[in-house]
C-alpha positions as a Python dict, from the first residue, in 0.01 Angstrom:
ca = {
    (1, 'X'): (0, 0, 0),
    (2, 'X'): (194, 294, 182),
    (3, 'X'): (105, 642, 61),
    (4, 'X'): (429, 861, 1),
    (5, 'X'): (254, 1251, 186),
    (6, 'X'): (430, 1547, 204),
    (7, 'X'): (253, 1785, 513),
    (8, 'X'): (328, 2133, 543),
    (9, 'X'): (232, 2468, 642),
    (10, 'X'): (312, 2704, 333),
    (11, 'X'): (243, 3127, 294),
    (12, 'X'): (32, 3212, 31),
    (13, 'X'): (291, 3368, -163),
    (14, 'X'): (496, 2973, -150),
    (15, 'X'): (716, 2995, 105),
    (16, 'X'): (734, 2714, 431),
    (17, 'X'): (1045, 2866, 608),
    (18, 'X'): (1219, 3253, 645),
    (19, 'X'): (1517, 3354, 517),
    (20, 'X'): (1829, 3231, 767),
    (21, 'X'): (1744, 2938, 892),
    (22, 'X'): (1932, 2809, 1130),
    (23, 'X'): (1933, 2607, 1509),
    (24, 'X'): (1887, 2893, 1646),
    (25, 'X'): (1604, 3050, 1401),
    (26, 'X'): (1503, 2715, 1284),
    (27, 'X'): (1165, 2897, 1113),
    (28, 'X'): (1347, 3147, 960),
    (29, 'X'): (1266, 3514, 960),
    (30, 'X'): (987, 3640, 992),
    (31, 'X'): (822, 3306, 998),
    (32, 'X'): (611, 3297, 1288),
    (33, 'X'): (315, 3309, 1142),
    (34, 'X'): (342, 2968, 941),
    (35, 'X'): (425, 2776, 1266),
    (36, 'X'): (272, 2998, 1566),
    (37, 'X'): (-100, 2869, 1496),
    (38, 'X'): (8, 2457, 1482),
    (39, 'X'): (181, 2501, 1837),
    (40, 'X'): (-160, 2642, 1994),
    (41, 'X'): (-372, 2326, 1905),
    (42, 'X'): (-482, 2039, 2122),
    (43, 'X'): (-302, 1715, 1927),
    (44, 'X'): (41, 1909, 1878),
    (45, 'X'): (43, 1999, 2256),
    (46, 'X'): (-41, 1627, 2366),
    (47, 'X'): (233, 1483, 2140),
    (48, 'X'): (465, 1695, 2320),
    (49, 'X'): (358, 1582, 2661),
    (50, 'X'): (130, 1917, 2744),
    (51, 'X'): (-220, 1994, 2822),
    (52, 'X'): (-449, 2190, 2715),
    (53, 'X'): (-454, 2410, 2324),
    (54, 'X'): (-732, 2433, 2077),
    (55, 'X'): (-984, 2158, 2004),
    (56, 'X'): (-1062, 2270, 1658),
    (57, 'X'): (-1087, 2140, 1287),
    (58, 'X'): (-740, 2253, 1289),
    (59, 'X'): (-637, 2017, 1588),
    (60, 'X'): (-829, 1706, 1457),
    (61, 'X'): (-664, 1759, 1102),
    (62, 'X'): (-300, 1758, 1303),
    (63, 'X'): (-443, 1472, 1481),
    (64, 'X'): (-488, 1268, 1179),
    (65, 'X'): (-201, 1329, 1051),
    (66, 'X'): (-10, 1206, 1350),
    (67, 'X'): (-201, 890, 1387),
    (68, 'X'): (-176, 830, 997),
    (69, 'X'): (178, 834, 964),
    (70, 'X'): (390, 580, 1015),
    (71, 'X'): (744, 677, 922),
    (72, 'X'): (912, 1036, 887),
    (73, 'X'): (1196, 1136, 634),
    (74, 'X'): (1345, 1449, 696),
    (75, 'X'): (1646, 1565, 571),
    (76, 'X'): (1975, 1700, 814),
    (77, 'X'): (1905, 2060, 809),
    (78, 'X'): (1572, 1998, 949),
    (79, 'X'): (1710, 1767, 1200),
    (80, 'X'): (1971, 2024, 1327),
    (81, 'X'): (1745, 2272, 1374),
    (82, 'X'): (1476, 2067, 1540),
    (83, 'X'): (1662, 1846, 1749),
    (84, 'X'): (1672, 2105, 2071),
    (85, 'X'): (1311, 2228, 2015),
    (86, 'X'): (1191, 1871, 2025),
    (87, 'X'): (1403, 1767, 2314),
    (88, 'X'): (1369, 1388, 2481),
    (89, 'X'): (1019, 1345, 2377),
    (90, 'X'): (987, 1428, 1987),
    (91, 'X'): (632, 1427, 1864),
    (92, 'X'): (655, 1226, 1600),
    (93, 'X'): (654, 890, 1781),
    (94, 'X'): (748, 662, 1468),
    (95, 'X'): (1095, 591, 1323),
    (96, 'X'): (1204, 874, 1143),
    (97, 'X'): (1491, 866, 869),
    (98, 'X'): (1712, 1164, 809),
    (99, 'X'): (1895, 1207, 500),
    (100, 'X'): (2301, 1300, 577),
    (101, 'X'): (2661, 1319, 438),
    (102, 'X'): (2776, 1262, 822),
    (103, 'X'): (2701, 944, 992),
    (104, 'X'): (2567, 895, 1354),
    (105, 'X'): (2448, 648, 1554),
    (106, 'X'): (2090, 543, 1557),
    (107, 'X'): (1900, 797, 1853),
    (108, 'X'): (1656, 623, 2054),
    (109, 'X'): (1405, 908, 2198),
    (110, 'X'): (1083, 843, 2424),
    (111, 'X'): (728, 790, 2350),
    (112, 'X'): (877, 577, 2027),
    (113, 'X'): (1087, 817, 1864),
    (114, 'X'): (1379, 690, 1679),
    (115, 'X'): (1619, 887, 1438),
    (116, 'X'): (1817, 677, 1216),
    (117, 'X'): (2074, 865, 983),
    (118, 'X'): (2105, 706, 615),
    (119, 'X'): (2402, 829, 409),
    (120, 'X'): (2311, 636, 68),
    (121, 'X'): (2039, 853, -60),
    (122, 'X'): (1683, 914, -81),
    (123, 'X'): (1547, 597, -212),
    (124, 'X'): (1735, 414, 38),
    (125, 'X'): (1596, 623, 308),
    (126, 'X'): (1219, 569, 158),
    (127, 'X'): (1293, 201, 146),
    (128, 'X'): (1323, 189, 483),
    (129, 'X'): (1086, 442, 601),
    (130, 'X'): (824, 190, 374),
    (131, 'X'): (951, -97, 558),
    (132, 'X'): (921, 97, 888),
    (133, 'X'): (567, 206, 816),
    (134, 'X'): (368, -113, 785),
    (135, 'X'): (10, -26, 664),
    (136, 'X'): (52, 356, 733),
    (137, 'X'): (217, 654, 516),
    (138, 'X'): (583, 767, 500),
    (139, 'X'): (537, 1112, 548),
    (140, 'X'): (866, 1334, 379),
    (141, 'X'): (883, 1626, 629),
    (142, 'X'): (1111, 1852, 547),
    (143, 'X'): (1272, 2080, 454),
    (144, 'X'): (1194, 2218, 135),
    (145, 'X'): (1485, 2110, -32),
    (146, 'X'): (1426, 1785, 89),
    (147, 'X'): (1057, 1783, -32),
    (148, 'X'): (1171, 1887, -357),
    (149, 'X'): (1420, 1588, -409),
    (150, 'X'): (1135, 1375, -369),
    (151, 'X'): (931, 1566, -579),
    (152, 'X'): (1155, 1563, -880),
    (153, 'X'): (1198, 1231, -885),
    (154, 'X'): (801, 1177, -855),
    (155, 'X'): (814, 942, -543),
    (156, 'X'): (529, 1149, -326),
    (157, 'X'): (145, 1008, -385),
    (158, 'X'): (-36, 1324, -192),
    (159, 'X'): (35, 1679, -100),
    (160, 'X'): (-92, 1793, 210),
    (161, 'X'): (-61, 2208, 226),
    (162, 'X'): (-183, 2398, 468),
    (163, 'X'): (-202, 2829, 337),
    (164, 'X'): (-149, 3037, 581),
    (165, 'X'): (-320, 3378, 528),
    (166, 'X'): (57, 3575, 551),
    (167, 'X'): (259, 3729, 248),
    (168, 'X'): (625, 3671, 356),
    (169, 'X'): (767, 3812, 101),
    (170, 'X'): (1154, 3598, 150),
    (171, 'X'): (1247, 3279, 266),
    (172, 'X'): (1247, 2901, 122),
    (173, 'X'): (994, 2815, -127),
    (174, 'X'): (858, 2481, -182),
    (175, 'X'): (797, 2483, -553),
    (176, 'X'): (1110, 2573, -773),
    (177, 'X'): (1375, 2374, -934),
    (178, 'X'): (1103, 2096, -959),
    (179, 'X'): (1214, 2038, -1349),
    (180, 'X'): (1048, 2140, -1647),
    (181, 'X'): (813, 1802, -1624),
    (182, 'X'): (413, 1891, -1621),
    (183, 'X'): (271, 1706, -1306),
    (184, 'X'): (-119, 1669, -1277),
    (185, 'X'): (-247, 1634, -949),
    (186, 'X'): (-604, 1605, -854),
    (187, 'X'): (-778, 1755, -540),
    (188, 'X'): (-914, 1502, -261),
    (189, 'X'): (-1021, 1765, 35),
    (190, 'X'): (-1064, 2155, 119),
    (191, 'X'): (-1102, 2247, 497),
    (192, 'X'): (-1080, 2642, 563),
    (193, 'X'): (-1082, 2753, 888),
    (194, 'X'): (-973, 3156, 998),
    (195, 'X'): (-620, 2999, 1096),
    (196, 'X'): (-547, 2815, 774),
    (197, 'X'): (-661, 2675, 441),
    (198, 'X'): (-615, 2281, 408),
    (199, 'X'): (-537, 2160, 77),
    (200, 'X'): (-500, 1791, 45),
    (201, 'X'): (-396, 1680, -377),
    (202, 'X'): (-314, 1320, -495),
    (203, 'X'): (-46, 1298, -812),
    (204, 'X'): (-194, 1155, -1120),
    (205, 'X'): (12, 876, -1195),
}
């Protein structure tokens, strides 16, 4: 059965993006800190056709990821402001699904990228991400308010978070408007290295 994952790099004080985000400050203010250290290691430089980076716990827990995940779903904003920093050769290599209001054509991108646009909401775009996926995980990538539609509505199995040691003291934080709703969760791994702390949590259904 797919697992539903959400991945992301978050500040200790809850924040996974800056304040302005936008194409051309897609991280936000201030925000280099929650990004800088993933762009350094070995498996995000070879899915982006480079050499070289960090072989570290940090790399083989990116690694894993990667070859885990079958299908993305992302929402528009994050495709805007990604879509020039990931150029011709995206790294996610699966079919991803962005969540719109303004149609486009499917985008057919090298090393097995594909971006298809899906205007009729999020449980249509999970559908097909499932579908899409076969035996591995749907992974719901961002951004936060993205995250946090799929939150509310209780459709993620695990949350994958990975603390950076920064206070940023602004920006977009991952856990508000989440509904008054108590969710349990339960841990399933701790990794800390001196770059980040990995948290990995499965929902109690």
């Amino acid at each position: 059965m797919t697992t539903v994952t959400v991945d992301m790099a978050i500040s200790l004080d809850g924040y996974v993006a800056g304040a302005d985000v936008t194409p051309d400050n897609p991280g936000g203010d201030a925000a280099e800190p929650l990004f800088a250290w993933i762009h350094e290691l070995a498996s995000w430089r070879e899915r982006q056709g480079m050499t070289g980076g960090l072989e570290n716990r940090d790399s083989e827990l990116m690694r894993e990821w990667f070859d885990a995940t079958g299908a993305v779903v992302m929402g528009r904003t994050m495709y805007d402001t990604g879509e020039r920093f990931w150029g011709e050769n995206p790294p996610f290599r699966t079919p991803v699904f962005v969540l719109t209001h303004r149609p486009r054509p499917t985008l057919v991108k090298e090393g097995g990228t594909t971006f298809t646009f899906v205007t009729d909401g999020i449980h249509s775009a999970l559908d097909r991400a499932r579908a899409a996926a076969g035996d591995r995980n749907v992974d719901i990538a961002g951004g936060a308010g993205t995250v946090r539609q799929y939150l509310r509505e209780g459709l993620v199995d695990e949350l994958h978070l990975h603390v950076v040691p920064v206070l940023l003291g602004a920006g977009l934080r991952l856990f508000e408007d989440l509904g008054a709703e108590r969710r349990d969760l339960e841990p399933v791994a701790l990794v800390g290295t001196p770059l980040a702390t990995h948290l990995k949590y499965r929902f109690v259904k």
